[in-house]
């Protein structure tokens, strides 16, 4: 491995690490906030499914690789190694700073900002594919959090109206023993030998060993959200790291190598440094119960997963945060306005901050002789 290629992989690991540290919270904050489990178990669960989603993206989210590989620059643009490295560095630096401050920000936004800033300085205004930025990147990023908020709030209101005060939130499955009848009757009715399953609401959730509770479903939607997040974020990082590796003279390396490397970085960041942002979303944004947390994760997974497969780069940060704010709209106490203002400010600042950091990295690399 050449020194330049080693630097590329170090930067790739760095952006994957800070992505994991900032974003693992998006799938597991509701588990902690609703009292289902503690931070350690929630983050372990999110880390597991983030890693699975990140590696699975090699098969399920190839469209995103093109969008973030060559789609953001005009056709025929000669990408330079210095610009590629600076793009990764700018995005990683901003997400790292935000994570240190406990601010849930979007790695997608950071990459977009860094690409735009570095692309403008390195290649000129006309070489940035602004139509792709607007149609396939900016529009989904702006629409998805609002859609998440509205869908979550609507589902919770409809659920409450249909429940009409009912507190049952689980179902129990009881298996009846098959009946023993005469041979002639049995031949005429073979289905009587099959176990009969009866589904009903549990009368006592805590005493139901065979019940399927919303707590169980909440774990599943949390895992689905973390899986979708890995599926959504890994190909974006793979795209820019793969481009940089080719410019560093790596030759042809199988894409799965990059997906595994990025997946390892995401897992490491999630497990080692994922608690700080999780605390903000779980404890400082709003209060929630297990029903609300379940719906928030269900909506997030339903939006982010298909978006990744279709190459629409939604921000899991914005979608998950929008869903939790939708939960807050269903609470008498609402959301913590100070926390919401801090999050919105971080979102607004992310694109220009990543752009400036990317440009600074590009100029620094130029002074060091990396063009």
Tab-separated table of C-alpha atoms in Angstrom:
chain	number	residue	atom	x	y	z
A	1	UNK	CA	0.000	0.000	0.000
A	2	UNK	CA	1.397	3.368	-1.039
A	3	UNK	CA	1.578	6.243	1.477
A	4	UNK	CA	-1.100	8.171	-0.427
A	5	UNK	CA	-3.446	5.202	-0.454
A	6	UNK	CA	-2.838	4.746	3.270
A	7	UNK	CA	-3.867	8.382	3.826
A	8	UNK	CA	-7.017	7.802	1.777
A	9	UNK	CA	-8.038	4.856	3.970
A	10	UNK	CA	-7.222	6.781	7.157
A	11	UNK	CA	-9.462	9.649	6.035
A	12	UNK	CA	-12.144	7.164	4.995
A	13	UNK	CA	-12.042	5.520	8.405
A	14	UNK	CA	-12.174	8.960	10.041
A	15	UNK	CA	-15.329	10.083	8.256
A	16	UNK	CA	-16.969	6.693	8.877
A	17	UNK	CA	-16.016	6.871	12.557
A	18	UNK	CA	-17.499	10.335	13.141
A	19	UNK	CA	-20.552	9.335	11.120
A	20	UNK	CA	-21.110	6.378	13.426
A	21	UNK	CA	-20.522	8.484	16.528
A	22	UNK	CA	-23.055	11.101	15.448
A	23	UNK	CA	-25.649	8.961	13.711
A	24	UNK	CA	-26.050	5.787	15.774
A	25	UNK	CA	-28.290	7.888	18.013
A	26	UNK	CA	-30.886	8.287	15.270
A	27	UNK	CA	-32.025	4.676	15.528
A	28	UNK	CA	-31.744	4.066	19.265
A	29	UNK	CA	-32.536	7.365	21.003
A	30	UNK	CA	-36.223	6.444	21.240
A	31	UNK	CA	-35.353	3.173	23.016
A	32	UNK	CA	-33.640	5.134	25.775
A	33	UNK	CA	-36.013	8.095	25.761
A	34	UNK	CA	-39.072	5.883	26.198
A	35	UNK	CA	-37.442	3.841	28.961
A	36	UNK	CA	-37.233	0.565	27.034
A	37	UNK	CA	-33.538	0.057	27.808
A	38	UNK	CA	-30.347	1.808	28.880
A	39	UNK	CA	-27.722	3.599	26.778
A	40	UNK	CA	-25.280	0.704	26.621
A	41	UNK	CA	-27.732	-1.874	25.275
A	42	UNK	CA	-29.368	0.591	22.904
A	43	UNK	CA	-26.055	1.672	21.389
A	44	UNK	CA	-24.917	-1.940	21.081
A	45	UNK	CA	-28.137	-2.759	19.222
A	46	UNK	CA	-27.752	0.248	16.928
A	47	UNK	CA	-24.082	-0.546	16.304
A	48	UNK	CA	-24.896	-4.100	15.251
A	49	UNK	CA	-27.527	-3.108	12.713
A	50	UNK	CA	-25.530	-0.129	11.464
A	51	UNK	CA	-22.687	-2.478	10.555
A	52	UNK	CA	-25.031	-4.920	8.820
A	53	UNK	CA	-26.681	-2.106	6.871
A	54	UNK	CA	-23.353	-0.574	5.891
A	55	UNK	CA	-22.018	-3.803	4.399
A	56	UNK	CA	-25.397	-4.680	2.818
A	57	UNK	CA	-25.259	-1.382	0.936
A	58	UNK	CA	-22.717	-3.015	-1.382
A	59	UNK	CA	-25.646	-4.958	-2.879
A	60	UNK	CA	-28.681	-2.807	-2.116
A	61	UNK	CA	-27.626	0.819	-2.537
A	62	UNK	CA	-25.301	1.032	-5.535
A	63	UNK	CA	-27.314	3.931	-7.013
A	64	UNK	CA	-26.106	6.157	-4.179
A	65	UNK	CA	-22.473	5.447	-5.064
A	66	UNK	CA	-22.910	7.045	-8.475
A	67	UNK	CA	-24.768	10.060	-7.095
A	68	UNK	CA	-21.961	10.854	-4.677
A	69	UNK	CA	-19.144	9.578	-6.884
A	70	UNK	CA	-19.424	11.432	-10.176
A	71	UNK	CA	-22.978	12.708	-10.182
A	72	UNK	CA	-22.252	15.933	-8.294
A	73	UNK	CA	-19.640	17.172	-10.777
A	74	UNK	CA	-20.180	18.038	-14.425
A	75	UNK	CA	-19.341	15.376	-16.995
A	76	UNK	CA	-15.705	15.482	-18.061
A	77	UNK	CA	-14.424	17.111	-14.876
A	78	UNK	CA	-10.894	15.928	-14.135
A	79	UNK	CA	-10.978	15.201	-10.435
A	80	UNK	CA	-7.693	15.748	-8.595
A	81	UNK	CA	-6.348	13.828	-5.623
A	82	UNK	CA	-5.988	16.985	-3.533
A	83	UNK	CA	-9.638	17.895	-4.093
A	84	UNK	CA	-10.819	14.372	-3.301
A	85	UNK	CA	-8.843	14.211	-0.059
A	86	UNK	CA	-9.972	17.702	0.936
A	87	UNK	CA	-13.616	16.765	0.372
A	88	UNK	CA	-13.346	13.840	2.776
A	89	UNK	CA	-11.397	15.901	5.310
A	90	UNK	CA	-13.826	18.824	5.272
A	91	UNK	CA	-16.888	16.642	5.885
A	92	UNK	CA	-15.135	14.560	8.561
A	93	UNK	CA	-13.867	17.615	10.425
A	94	UNK	CA	-17.274	19.246	10.663
A	95	UNK	CA	-19.115	16.079	11.745
A	96	UNK	CA	-16.357	15.449	14.313
A	97	UNK	CA	-16.686	18.973	15.726
A	98	UNK	CA	-20.479	18.707	15.888
A	99	UNK	CA	-20.309	15.305	17.584
A	100	UNK	CA	-17.929	16.679	20.183
A	101	UNK	CA	-20.508	19.387	20.928
A	102	UNK	CA	-23.354	16.852	21.072
A	103	UNK	CA	-25.056	18.275	17.981
A	104	UNK	CA	-26.916	15.815	15.737
A	105	UNK	CA	-25.859	16.861	12.240
A	106	UNK	CA	-26.072	15.287	8.814
A	107	UNK	CA	-23.020	13.598	7.290
A	108	UNK	CA	-24.866	13.855	3.973
A	109	UNK	CA	-25.119	17.621	4.306
A	110	UNK	CA	-21.462	17.783	5.317
A	111	UNK	CA	-20.382	15.817	2.242
A	112	UNK	CA	-22.577	17.953	-0.011
A	113	UNK	CA	-21.157	21.157	1.461
A	114	UNK	CA	-17.582	19.938	1.213
A	115	UNK	CA	-18.005	18.791	-2.397
A	116	UNK	CA	-19.569	22.115	-3.377
A	117	UNK	CA	-16.917	24.232	-1.642
A	118	UNK	CA	-13.929	22.235	-2.841
A	119	UNK	CA	-15.420	21.797	-6.311
A	120	UNK	CA	-15.957	25.532	-6.697
A	121	UNK	CA	-12.378	26.381	-5.688
A	122	UNK	CA	-10.683	23.476	-7.479
A	123	UNK	CA	-12.633	23.321	-10.745
A	124	UNK	CA	-14.711	26.481	-11.005
A	125	UNK	CA	-18.385	27.298	-10.579
A	126	UNK	CA	-19.441	25.700	-13.863
A	127	UNK	CA	-17.980	22.289	-13.057
A	128	UNK	CA	-20.360	21.641	-10.152
A	129	UNK	CA	-23.498	19.832	-11.315
A	130	UNK	CA	-26.012	22.146	-9.684
A	131	UNK	CA	-29.031	20.401	-11.252
A	132	UNK	CA	-28.117	17.148	-9.497
A	133	UNK	CA	-27.549	19.073	-6.272
A	134	UNK	CA	-31.025	20.549	-6.509
A	135	UNK	CA	-33.074	17.615	-7.772
A	136	UNK	CA	-31.500	14.518	-6.240
A	137	UNK	CA	-29.811	15.937	-3.148
A	138	UNK	CA	-31.105	19.264	-1.826
A	139	UNK	CA	-34.810	18.581	-2.468
A	140	UNK	CA	-34.931	15.187	-0.666
A	141	UNK	CA	-32.873	16.635	2.187
A	142	UNK	CA	-35.317	19.516	2.650
A	143	UNK	CA	-38.552	17.582	2.173
A	144	UNK	CA	-37.729	14.453	4.196
A	145	UNK	CA	-37.630	15.981	7.729
A	146	UNK	CA	-40.910	17.828	7.184
A	147	UNK	CA	-42.505	14.687	5.781
A	148	UNK	CA	-41.204	12.678	8.732
A	149	UNK	CA	-42.601	15.165	11.237
A	150	UNK	CA	-46.044	15.341	9.601
A	151	UNK	CA	-46.364	11.571	9.090
A	152	UNK	CA	-45.336	10.805	12.674
A	153	UNK	CA	-47.680	13.404	14.160
A	154	UNK	CA	-50.584	12.217	11.972
A	155	UNK	CA	-50.128	8.534	12.830
A	156	UNK	CA	-49.981	9.291	16.559
A	157	UNK	CA	-53.159	11.369	16.409
A	158	UNK	CA	-55.013	8.711	14.422
A	159	UNK	CA	-53.790	5.990	16.773
A	160	UNK	CA	-54.968	7.922	19.820
A	161	UNK	CA	-58.381	8.519	18.223
A	162	UNK	CA	-58.810	4.846	17.347
A	163	UNK	CA	-57.592	3.607	20.729
A	164	UNK	CA	-60.199	5.681	22.599
A	165	UNK	CA	-58.533	5.261	25.934
A	166	UNK	CA	-57.545	1.607	25.528
A	167	UNK	CA	-54.209	0.761	27.145
A	168	UNK	CA	-53.760	-2.646	25.482
A	169	UNK	CA	-50.557	-2.549	23.472
A	170	UNK	CA	-49.771	-6.214	22.929
A	171	UNK	CA	-51.234	-9.357	21.474
A	172	UNK	CA	-51.063	-12.907	22.787
A	173	UNK	CA	-50.985	-16.072	20.723
A	174	UNK	CA	-52.569	-19.171	22.234
A	175	UNK	CA	-52.220	-22.544	20.500
A	176	UNK	CA	-55.151	-24.911	20.966
A	177	UNK	CA	-54.556	-28.656	20.888
A	178	UNK	CA	-55.879	-30.429	17.748
A	179	UNK	CA	-59.035	-32.442	18.238
A	180	UNK	CA	-59.006	-36.256	17.993
A	181	UNK	CA	-61.920	-37.575	15.946
A	182	UNK	CA	-62.829	-40.730	14.072
A	183	UNK	CA	-61.013	-41.687	10.892
A	184	UNK	CA	-63.866	-40.896	8.523
A	185	UNK	CA	-64.453	-37.447	10.009
A	186	UNK	CA	-60.728	-36.779	10.078
A	187	UNK	CA	-60.397	-37.613	6.377
A	188	UNK	CA	-63.207	-35.222	5.585
A	189	UNK	CA	-61.722	-32.461	7.766
A	190	UNK	CA	-57.905	-32.783	7.676
A	191	UNK	CA	-57.437	-29.248	9.006
A	192	UNK	CA	-58.587	-30.324	12.473
A	193	UNK	CA	-55.156	-31.889	13.072
A	194	UNK	CA	-53.470	-28.459	12.681
A	195	UNK	CA	-52.872	-26.351	15.804
A	196	UNK	CA	-55.379	-23.553	16.100
A	197	UNK	CA	-53.832	-20.147	16.873
A	198	UNK	CA	-56.010	-17.545	18.579
A	199	UNK	CA	-54.905	-13.919	18.705
A	200	UNK	CA	-56.214	-11.565	21.377
A	201	UNK	CA	-55.153	-8.547	23.348
A	202	UNK	CA	-53.131	-9.368	26.448
A	203	UNK	CA	-54.992	-8.707	29.652
A	204	UNK	CA	-51.778	-8.305	31.613
A	205	UNK	CA	-48.822	-7.255	29.506
A	206	UNK	CA	-46.250	-7.850	32.179
A	207	UNK	CA	-47.422	-11.432	32.755
A	208	UNK	CA	-47.526	-12.404	29.091
A	209	UNK	CA	-44.601	-14.625	28.195
A	210	UNK	CA	-46.009	-15.319	24.719
A	211	UNK	CA	-47.202	-11.789	23.983
A	212	UNK	CA	-45.920	-9.545	21.215
A	213	UNK	CA	-45.681	-6.114	22.818
A	214	UNK	CA	-44.894	-2.715	21.391
A	215	UNK	CA	-41.627	-2.923	23.313
A	216	UNK	CA	-40.673	-5.897	21.117
A	217	UNK	CA	-41.795	-4.102	17.968
A	218	UNK	CA	-39.918	-1.000	19.098
A	219	UNK	CA	-36.682	-2.998	19.153
A	220	UNK	CA	-37.442	-4.191	15.626
A	221	UNK	CA	-38.112	-0.703	14.255
A	222	UNK	CA	-35.005	0.571	16.004
A	223	UNK	CA	-32.958	-2.134	14.303
A	224	UNK	CA	-34.636	-1.322	10.983
A	225	UNK	CA	-33.787	2.358	11.382
A	226	UNK	CA	-30.151	1.587	12.173
A	227	UNK	CA	-29.982	-0.820	9.231
A	228	UNK	CA	-31.498	1.812	6.914
A	229	UNK	CA	-29.047	4.397	8.222
A	230	UNK	CA	-26.095	2.173	7.390
A	231	UNK	CA	-27.647	1.417	4.016
A	232	UNK	CA	-28.108	5.137	3.370
A	233	UNK	CA	-24.781	6.521	4.617
A	234	UNK	CA	-22.193	3.902	3.700
A	235	UNK	CA	-22.409	4.311	-0.103
A	236	UNK	CA	-21.963	8.091	0.155
A	237	UNK	CA	-18.700	7.660	2.017
A	238	UNK	CA	-17.612	4.746	-0.165
A	239	UNK	CA	-18.119	6.878	-3.269
A	240	UNK	CA	-15.776	9.674	-2.230
A	241	UNK	CA	-13.193	7.318	-0.708
A	242	UNK	CA	-13.205	5.070	-3.781
A	243	UNK	CA	-12.688	8.082	-6.059
A	244	UNK	CA	-9.766	9.254	-3.931
A	245	UNK	CA	-8.199	5.784	-3.921
A	246	UNK	CA	-8.222	5.599	-7.717
A	247	UNK	CA	-6.500	8.972	-7.912
A	248	UNK	CA	-3.945	7.747	-5.376
A	249	UNK	CA	-2.930	4.997	-7.776
A	250	UNK	CA	-4.590	2.056	-6.045
A	251	UNK	CA	-5.555	0.290	-9.228
A	252	UNK	CA	-8.761	-1.738	-9.252
A	253	UNK	CA	-10.003	-2.648	-5.762
A	254	UNK	CA	-13.261	-4.543	-5.340
A	255	UNK	CA	-16.011	-2.214	-4.040
A	256	UNK	CA	-16.823	-4.649	-1.226
A	257	UNK	CA	-13.430	-3.818	0.317
A	258	UNK	CA	-14.463	-0.196	0.684
A	259	UNK	CA	-17.878	-1.100	2.066
A	260	UNK	CA	-16.301	-3.357	4.685
A	261	UNK	CA	-13.722	-0.693	5.621
A	262	UNK	CA	-16.397	1.994	5.933
A	263	UNK	CA	-18.625	-0.404	7.856
A	264	UNK	CA	-15.845	-1.077	10.362
A	265	UNK	CA	-15.335	2.656	10.858
A	266	UNK	CA	-19.067	3.226	11.394
A	267	UNK	CA	-19.240	0.391	13.917
A	268	UNK	CA	-16.200	1.679	15.825
A	269	UNK	CA	-17.552	5.233	16.025
A	270	UNK	CA	-21.027	4.048	16.999
A	271	UNK	CA	-19.830	1.899	19.876
A	272	UNK	CA	-16.993	4.056	21.202
A	273	UNK	CA	-18.405	7.571	20.855
A	274	UNK	CA	-22.121	7.230	20.173
A	275	UNK	CA	-23.480	8.231	23.553
A	276	UNK	CA	-23.031	12.014	23.477
A	277	UNK	CA	-25.505	12.738	20.668
A	278	UNK	CA	-27.814	9.924	21.813
A	279	UNK	CA	-28.252	11.718	25.137
A	280	UNK	CA	-29.430	14.858	23.335
A	281	UNK	CA	-32.085	13.123	21.233
A	282	UNK	CA	-33.152	10.726	23.986
A	283	UNK	CA	-33.285	13.062	26.971
A	284	UNK	CA	-33.093	16.715	25.930
A	285	UNK	CA	-35.520	17.051	23.026
A	286	UNK	CA	-38.837	15.777	24.382
A	287	UNK	CA	-40.392	13.108	26.572
A	288	UNK	CA	-41.905	10.074	24.891
A	289	UNK	CA	-43.480	6.726	25.660
A	290	UNK	CA	-42.848	3.412	23.947
A	291	UNK	CA	-45.735	3.853	21.497
A	292	UNK	CA	-44.440	7.194	20.298
A	293	UNK	CA	-40.875	5.919	20.056
A	294	UNK	CA	-42.043	2.918	18.053
A	295	UNK	CA	-43.870	5.128	15.537
A	296	UNK	CA	-40.938	7.550	15.230
A	297	UNK	CA	-38.559	4.719	14.335
A	298	UNK	CA	-41.081	3.070	12.025
A	299	UNK	CA	-41.495	6.289	10.021
A	300	UNK	CA	-37.736	6.893	9.891
A	301	UNK	CA	-36.980	3.396	8.593
A	302	UNK	CA	-39.829	3.570	6.064
A	303	UNK	CA	-38.462	6.800	4.565
A	304	UNK	CA	-34.696	6.267	4.735
A	305	UNK	CA	-34.506	2.631	3.585
A	306	UNK	CA	-36.341	2.995	0.250
A	307	UNK	CA	-34.620	6.355	-0.307
A	308	UNK	CA	-31.224	4.674	-0.093
A	309	UNK	CA	-32.235	1.960	-2.560
A	310	UNK	CA	-33.528	4.582	-5.013
A	311	UNK	CA	-30.412	6.743	-4.727
A	312	UNK	CA	-32.207	9.580	-2.918
A	313	UNK	CA	-29.766	10.784	-0.248
A	314	UNK	CA	-32.026	11.564	2.675
A	315	UNK	CA	-30.408	12.584	5.909
A	316	UNK	CA	-31.158	10.062	8.641
A	317	UNK	CA	-30.407	12.860	11.100
A	318	UNK	CA	-33.119	15.088	9.693
A	319	UNK	CA	-35.655	12.311	9.212
A	320	UNK	CA	-35.177	10.855	12.710
A	321	UNK	CA	-35.100	14.277	14.356
A	322	UNK	CA	-38.200	15.311	12.425
A	323	UNK	CA	-39.973	12.181	13.652
A	324	UNK	CA	-39.017	12.893	17.278
A	325	UNK	CA	-40.226	16.486	16.915
A	326	UNK	CA	-43.439	14.969	15.541
A	327	UNK	CA	-43.620	13.012	18.794
A	328	UNK	CA	-43.145	16.278	20.694
A	329	UNK	CA	-46.137	17.776	18.892
A	330	UNK	CA	-48.204	14.955	20.386
A	331	UNK	CA	-47.048	15.767	23.923
A	332	UNK	CA	-48.627	18.403	26.200
A	333	UNK	CA	-45.135	19.595	27.145
A	334	UNK	CA	-44.016	19.881	23.506
A	335	UNK	CA	-40.333	20.039	22.572
A	336	UNK	CA	-37.417	21.647	24.370
A	337	UNK	CA	-37.161	24.851	22.331
A	338	UNK	CA	-33.545	25.477	23.287
A	339	UNK	CA	-32.502	22.044	22.009
A	340	UNK	CA	-34.544	22.458	18.817
A	341	UNK	CA	-32.975	25.866	18.119
A	342	UNK	CA	-29.500	24.443	18.618
A	343	UNK	CA	-30.234	21.572	16.239
A	344	UNK	CA	-31.681	23.833	13.556
A	345	UNK	CA	-28.710	26.184	13.810
A	346	UNK	CA	-26.329	23.249	13.417
A	347	UNK	CA	-28.245	22.072	10.353
A	348	UNK	CA	-28.085	25.512	8.743
A	349	UNK	CA	-24.388	25.888	9.496
A	350	UNK	CA	-23.390	22.396	8.342
A	351	UNK	CA	-23.176	23.051	4.582
A	352	UNK	CA	-21.144	26.289	4.719
A	353	UNK	CA	-18.992	25.026	7.614
A	354	UNK	CA	-18.094	21.808	5.784
A	355	UNK	CA	-17.462	23.822	2.608
A	356	UNK	CA	-15.054	26.167	4.401
A	357	UNK	CA	-13.250	23.311	6.142
A	358	UNK	CA	-12.985	21.475	2.818
A	359	UNK	CA	-11.538	24.538	1.105
A	360	UNK	CA	-9.075	25.039	3.970
A	361	UNK	CA	-7.981	21.407	3.655
A	362	UNK	CA	-7.632	21.781	-0.129
A	363	UNK	CA	-5.441	24.873	0.201
A	364	UNK	CA	-3.362	23.209	2.917
A	365	UNK	CA	-2.814	20.131	0.763
A	366	UNK	CA	-1.805	22.391	-2.108
A	367	UNK	CA	0.857	24.017	0.055
A	368	UNK	CA	2.067	20.525	0.987
A	369	UNK	CA	2.422	19.659	-2.696
A	370	UNK	CA	-0.653	17.420	-3.062
A	371	UNK	CA	-2.508	18.634	-6.128
